[in-house]
């Protein structure tokens, strides 16, 4: 398998963190990492568009030559194909609750956060738009409050006592936020403490450059 990716972009970073967490739990996931330089426009070249006509990253090339082009689909594949040391609980109800937390945070925080970055200080040359950035910041508040409430019971990770896909998702997008120099979690002390704690863990610390 080959994972086509780009460092620190949020969706590729989500998969990178996930793989680090799985390997720390003893999973053997044989995947080769291939960097696609988006700053040089390699994601828009024919070679990459043949893998993914939308030109986005990450992309996982399976051993049979097929491609997965969405980060959560890639994670779902790894969860199913390499069950040892999975991040999702084995109990169906617990697994559903973990997925629900991840999906809620993606839809209520991280999707808007990515566009907030682009309308604030985009790494790929979107024009700044302070009005749209302010609108997105307002939309994110309910989701940030939700994360703060989750962590308010003293849990170490977003879904409980073990690292989860939700942790990988939120940590990846907060890393993307730091590109702007902004801080959207200053008023959320439990979320801030989780962020500092998660990034400092030896399993993933080397993946964060800021």
mmCIF file of C-alpha atoms in Angstrom:
data_model
loop_
_atom_site.group_PDB
_atom_site.id
_atom_site.type_symbol
_atom_site.label_atom_id
_atom_site.label_comp_id
_atom_site.label_asym_id
_atom_site.label_seq_id
_atom_site.Cartn_x
_atom_site.Cartn_y
_atom_site.Cartn_z
ATOM 1 C CA UNK A 1 0.000 0.000 0.000
ATOM 2 C CA UNK A 2 1.024 3.596 -0.588
ATOM 3 C CA UNK A 3 -0.257 6.621 1.320
ATOM 4 C CA UNK A 4 -0.006 9.806 -0.715
ATOM 5 C CA UNK A 5 0.056 12.705 1.701
ATOM 6 C CA UNK A 6 1.430 16.140 2.579
ATOM 7 C CA UNK A 7 2.844 17.077 6.001
ATOM 8 C CA UNK A 8 0.677 19.085 8.416
ATOM 9 C CA UNK A 9 -2.347 19.576 6.144
ATOM 10 C CA UNK A 10 -5.266 18.666 8.408
ATOM 11 C CA UNK A 11 -6.813 15.626 6.738
ATOM 12 C CA UNK A 12 -3.458 13.994 5.924
ATOM 13 C CA UNK A 13 -2.305 14.828 9.464
ATOM 14 C CA UNK A 14 -5.367 13.054 10.853
ATOM 15 C CA UNK A 15 -4.275 9.834 9.134
ATOM 16 C CA UNK A 16 -0.629 10.326 10.167
ATOM 17 C CA UNK A 17 -1.649 10.660 13.810
ATOM 18 C CA UNK A 18 -3.945 7.662 13.507
ATOM 19 C CA UNK A 19 -1.128 5.491 12.137
ATOM 20 C CA UNK A 20 1.186 6.626 14.933
ATOM 21 C CA UNK A 21 -1.419 5.701 17.530
ATOM 22 C CA UNK A 22 -2.005 2.296 15.941
ATOM 23 C CA UNK A 23 1.691 1.500 15.765
ATOM 24 C CA UNK A 24 2.130 2.514 19.398
ATOM 25 C CA UNK A 25 -0.487 -0.135 20.211
ATOM 26 C CA UNK A 26 1.461 -2.780 18.334
ATOM 27 C CA UNK A 27 -0.303 -2.767 14.967
ATOM 28 C CA UNK A 28 1.760 -3.700 11.925
ATOM 29 C CA UNK A 29 0.331 -1.643 9.061
ATOM 30 C CA UNK A 30 2.658 -1.956 6.046
ATOM 31 C CA UNK A 31 2.165 1.290 4.158
ATOM 32 C CA UNK A 32 4.674 3.378 2.237
ATOM 33 C CA UNK A 33 4.363 7.153 2.604
ATOM 34 C CA UNK A 34 4.697 9.253 -0.558
ATOM 35 C CA UNK A 35 4.814 13.049 -0.212
ATOM 36 C CA UNK A 36 2.869 15.085 -2.778
ATOM 37 C CA UNK A 37 4.198 18.652 -2.745
ATOM 38 C CA UNK A 38 1.107 20.839 -2.870
ATOM 39 C CA UNK A 39 3.182 24.052 -2.798
ATOM 40 C CA UNK A 40 4.635 22.979 -6.147
ATOM 41 C CA UNK A 41 1.188 22.051 -7.426
ATOM 42 C CA UNK A 42 1.883 18.325 -7.634
ATOM 43 C CA UNK A 43 -1.663 17.576 -6.458
ATOM 44 C CA UNK A 44 -2.962 19.182 -9.666
ATOM 45 C CA UNK A 45 -0.737 17.195 -11.997
ATOM 46 C CA UNK A 46 -2.093 14.360 -14.128
ATOM 47 C CA UNK A 47 -0.263 11.686 -12.145
ATOM 48 C CA UNK A 48 -2.097 12.593 -8.938
ATOM 49 C CA UNK A 49 -5.405 13.377 -10.623
ATOM 50 C CA UNK A 50 -5.378 9.814 -11.926
ATOM 51 C CA UNK A 51 -5.449 8.708 -8.283
ATOM 52 C CA UNK A 52 -8.004 11.287 -7.193
ATOM 53 C CA UNK A 53 -9.801 13.473 -9.750
ATOM 54 C CA UNK A 54 -10.485 16.067 -7.025
ATOM 55 C CA UNK A 55 -6.774 16.531 -6.414
ATOM 56 C CA UNK A 56 -7.050 16.313 -2.637
ATOM 57 C CA UNK A 57 -4.970 14.439 -0.093
ATOM 58 C CA UNK A 58 -4.546 11.968 1.473
ATOM 59 C CA UNK A 59 -4.995 9.102 -0.967
ATOM 60 C CA UNK A 60 -4.408 5.459 -0.095
ATOM 61 C CA UNK A 61 -3.454 3.129 -2.944
ATOM 62 C CA UNK A 62 -4.521 -0.386 -2.035
ATOM 63 C CA UNK A 63 -2.529 -3.437 -3.054
ATOM 64 C CA UNK A 64 -5.153 -4.221 -5.717
ATOM 65 C CA UNK A 65 -4.609 -0.825 -7.380
ATOM 66 C CA UNK A 66 -7.791 0.820 -6.112
ATOM 67 C CA UNK A 67 -7.741 4.167 -4.326
ATOM 68 C CA UNK A 68 -9.362 5.539 -1.175
ATOM 69 C CA UNK A 69 -9.563 9.330 -1.303
ATOM 70 C CA UNK A 70 -11.155 10.371 2.005
ATOM 71 C CA UNK A 71 -9.281 10.386 5.302
ATOM 72 C CA UNK A 72 -11.998 8.665 7.326
ATOM 73 C CA UNK A 73 -12.472 6.008 4.646
ATOM 74 C CA UNK A 74 -8.742 5.333 4.874
ATOM 75 C CA UNK A 75 -8.966 5.070 8.653
ATOM 76 C CA UNK A 76 -12.006 2.793 8.406
ATOM 77 C CA UNK A 77 -10.059 0.536 6.050
ATOM 78 C CA UNK A 78 -7.122 0.304 8.445
ATOM 79 C CA UNK A 79 -9.498 -0.437 11.347
ATOM 80 C CA UNK A 80 -11.098 -3.298 9.423
ATOM 81 C CA UNK A 81 -8.030 -4.719 7.661
ATOM 82 C CA UNK A 82 -5.683 -4.602 10.659
ATOM 83 C CA UNK A 83 -7.804 -5.342 13.730
ATOM 84 C CA UNK A 84 -4.958 -5.759 16.229
ATOM 85 C CA UNK A 85 -4.674 -2.610 18.324
ATOM 86 C CA UNK A 86 -7.711 -0.882 16.798
ATOM 87 C CA UNK A 87 -8.710 2.531 18.103
ATOM 88 C CA UNK A 88 -12.438 1.818 18.003
ATOM 89 C CA UNK A 89 -13.824 -0.253 20.884
ATOM 90 C CA UNK A 90 -14.964 -3.775 20.075
ATOM 91 C CA UNK A 91 -18.351 -3.277 21.754
ATOM 92 C CA UNK A 92 -20.827 -1.976 19.111
ATOM 93 C CA UNK A 93 -22.448 0.612 21.376
ATOM 94 C CA UNK A 94 -19.100 1.976 22.574
ATOM 95 C CA UNK A 95 -17.810 2.057 18.998
ATOM 96 C CA UNK A 96 -20.900 3.946 17.853
ATOM 97 C CA UNK A 97 -20.527 6.485 20.652
ATOM 98 C CA UNK A 98 -16.862 7.026 19.752
ATOM 99 C CA UNK A 99 -17.767 7.533 16.103
ATOM 100 C CA UNK A 100 -20.568 9.895 17.117
ATOM 101 C CA UNK A 101 -18.154 12.066 19.101
ATOM 102 C CA UNK A 102 -15.681 12.164 16.210
ATOM 103 C CA UNK A 103 -18.381 12.988 13.671
ATOM 104 C CA UNK A 104 -19.906 15.684 15.875
ATOM 105 C CA UNK A 105 -16.546 17.399 16.352
ATOM 106 C CA UNK A 106 -15.779 17.155 12.644
ATOM 107 C CA UNK A 107 -19.084 18.712 11.616
ATOM 108 C CA UNK A 108 -19.312 21.268 14.432
ATOM 109 C CA UNK A 109 -15.652 22.318 14.689
ATOM 110 C CA UNK A 110 -13.026 21.027 12.322
ATOM 111 C CA UNK A 111 -14.794 21.529 8.976
ATOM 112 C CA UNK A 112 -15.381 25.197 9.769
ATOM 113 C CA UNK A 113 -11.948 25.517 11.346
ATOM 114 C CA UNK A 114 -10.259 24.536 8.098
ATOM 115 C CA UNK A 115 -12.108 27.251 6.210
ATOM 116 C CA UNK A 116 -11.433 29.722 9.031
ATOM 117 C CA UNK A 117 -7.721 29.135 8.405
ATOM 118 C CA UNK A 118 -8.121 29.746 4.688
ATOM 119 C CA UNK A 119 -10.081 32.949 5.239
ATOM 120 C CA UNK A 120 -7.542 34.119 7.834
ATOM 121 C CA UNK A 121 -4.100 33.133 6.524
ATOM 122 C CA UNK A 122 -4.346 30.482 3.864
ATOM 123 C CA UNK A 123 -1.309 28.325 3.052
ATOM 124 C CA UNK A 124 -2.647 27.884 -0.492
ATOM 125 C CA UNK A 125 -3.411 31.517 -1.310
ATOM 126 C CA UNK A 126 -7.117 31.931 -0.614
ATOM 127 C CA UNK A 127 -7.918 35.612 -0.226
ATOM 128 C CA UNK A 128 -8.400 36.704 3.398
ATOM 129 C CA UNK A 129 -12.018 37.403 4.274
ATOM 130 C CA UNK A 130 -12.409 38.690 7.851
ATOM 131 C CA UNK A 131 -16.221 38.646 7.680
ATOM 132 C CA UNK A 132 -16.396 34.987 6.663
ATOM 133 C CA UNK A 133 -13.734 34.103 9.241
ATOM 134 C CA UNK A 134 -15.781 35.804 11.964
ATOM 135 C CA UNK A 135 -18.943 33.979 10.858
ATOM 136 C CA UNK A 136 -17.152 30.629 10.993
ATOM 137 C CA UNK A 137 -15.697 31.403 14.408
ATOM 138 C CA UNK A 138 -19.191 32.069 15.696
ATOM 139 C CA UNK A 139 -20.470 28.786 14.223
ATOM 140 C CA UNK A 140 -17.678 26.834 15.916
ATOM 141 C CA UNK A 141 -18.531 27.943 19.431
ATOM 142 C CA UNK A 142 -21.206 25.307 20.020
ATOM 143 C CA UNK A 143 -18.826 22.542 18.955
ATOM 144 C CA UNK A 144 -15.989 23.901 21.068
ATOM 145 C CA UNK A 145 -18.360 24.032 24.027
ATOM 146 C CA UNK A 146 -19.327 20.414 23.326
ATOM 147 C CA UNK A 147 -15.659 19.368 23.434
ATOM 148 C CA UNK A 148 -15.166 21.344 26.638
ATOM 149 C CA UNK A 149 -18.096 19.560 28.244
ATOM 150 C CA UNK A 150 -16.793 16.140 27.176
ATOM 151 C CA UNK A 151 -13.449 16.827 28.795
ATOM 152 C CA UNK A 152 -15.016 18.375 31.875
ATOM 153 C CA UNK A 153 -15.420 14.987 33.553
ATOM 154 C CA UNK A 154 -11.651 14.566 33.764
ATOM 155 C CA UNK A 155 -11.230 12.058 30.941
ATOM 156 C CA UNK A 156 -7.789 11.971 29.365
ATOM 157 C CA UNK A 157 -8.948 11.667 25.767
ATOM 158 C CA UNK A 158 -12.006 12.886 23.902
ATOM 159 C CA UNK A 159 -13.823 9.549 24.058
ATOM 160 C CA UNK A 160 -12.482 8.292 27.377
ATOM 161 C CA UNK A 161 -9.296 6.760 28.738
ATOM 162 C CA UNK A 162 -7.731 5.702 25.422
ATOM 163 C CA UNK A 163 -6.686 7.670 22.325
ATOM 164 C CA UNK A 164 -9.344 7.711 19.646
ATOM 165 C CA UNK A 165 -9.991 8.752 16.075
ATOM 166 C CA UNK A 166 -11.629 11.882 17.507
ATOM 167 C CA UNK A 167 -8.340 12.861 19.160
ATOM 168 C CA UNK A 168 -6.521 12.435 15.851
ATOM 169 C CA UNK A 169 -9.094 14.577 14.059
ATOM 170 C CA UNK A 170 -9.204 17.475 16.488
ATOM 171 C CA UNK A 171 -5.447 17.532 17.084
ATOM 172 C CA UNK A 172 -4.765 17.625 13.340
ATOM 173 C CA UNK A 173 -7.062 20.582 12.765
ATOM 174 C CA UNK A 174 -5.811 22.519 15.800
ATOM 175 C CA UNK A 175 -2.321 22.063 14.377
ATOM 176 C CA UNK A 176 -3.591 23.608 11.126
ATOM 177 C CA UNK A 177 -4.985 26.510 13.182
ATOM 178 C CA UNK A 178 -1.493 27.268 14.474
ATOM 179 C CA UNK A 179 -0.371 28.105 10.945
ATOM 180 C CA UNK A 180 -2.272 31.369 11.319
ATOM 181 C CA UNK A 181 -0.761 32.245 14.698
ATOM 182 C CA UNK A 182 -4.322 32.370 16.073
ATOM 183 C CA UNK A 183 -5.718 30.599 19.109
ATOM 184 C CA UNK A 184 -9.389 29.653 19.088
ATOM 185 C CA UNK A 185 -9.329 27.573 22.272
ATOM 186 C CA UNK A 186 -7.969 30.114 24.742
ATOM 187 C CA UNK A 187 -11.363 30.360 26.480
ATOM 188 C CA UNK A 188 -11.756 26.580 26.782
ATOM 189 C CA UNK A 189 -9.397 25.451 29.562
ATOM 190 C CA UNK A 190 -10.213 21.732 29.462
ATOM 191 C CA UNK A 191 -9.763 21.645 25.694
ATOM 192 C CA UNK A 192 -6.523 23.617 25.979
ATOM 193 C CA UNK A 193 -5.207 21.204 28.612
ATOM 194 C CA UNK A 194 -6.167 18.225 26.431
ATOM 195 C CA UNK A 195 -4.430 19.787 23.415
ATOM 196 C CA UNK A 196 -1.197 20.381 25.328
ATOM 197 C CA UNK A 197 -1.333 16.924 26.862
ATOM 198 C CA UNK A 198 -2.087 15.154 23.585
ATOM 199 C CA UNK A 199 0.650 16.898 21.587
ATOM 200 C CA UNK A 200 3.199 16.152 24.299
ATOM 201 C CA UNK A 201 2.679 12.385 24.279
ATOM 202 C CA UNK A 202 5.750 10.487 23.016
ATOM 203 C CA UNK A 203 3.610 8.518 20.570
ATOM 204 C CA UNK A 204 2.886 11.642 18.501
ATOM 205 C CA UNK A 205 5.064 14.520 19.776
ATOM 206 C CA UNK A 206 7.543 14.341 16.890
ATOM 207 C CA UNK A 207 4.727 14.882 14.381
ATOM 208 C CA UNK A 208 3.953 18.371 15.665
ATOM 209 C CA UNK A 209 6.353 21.063 14.497
ATOM 210 C CA UNK A 210 4.845 23.980 16.423
#
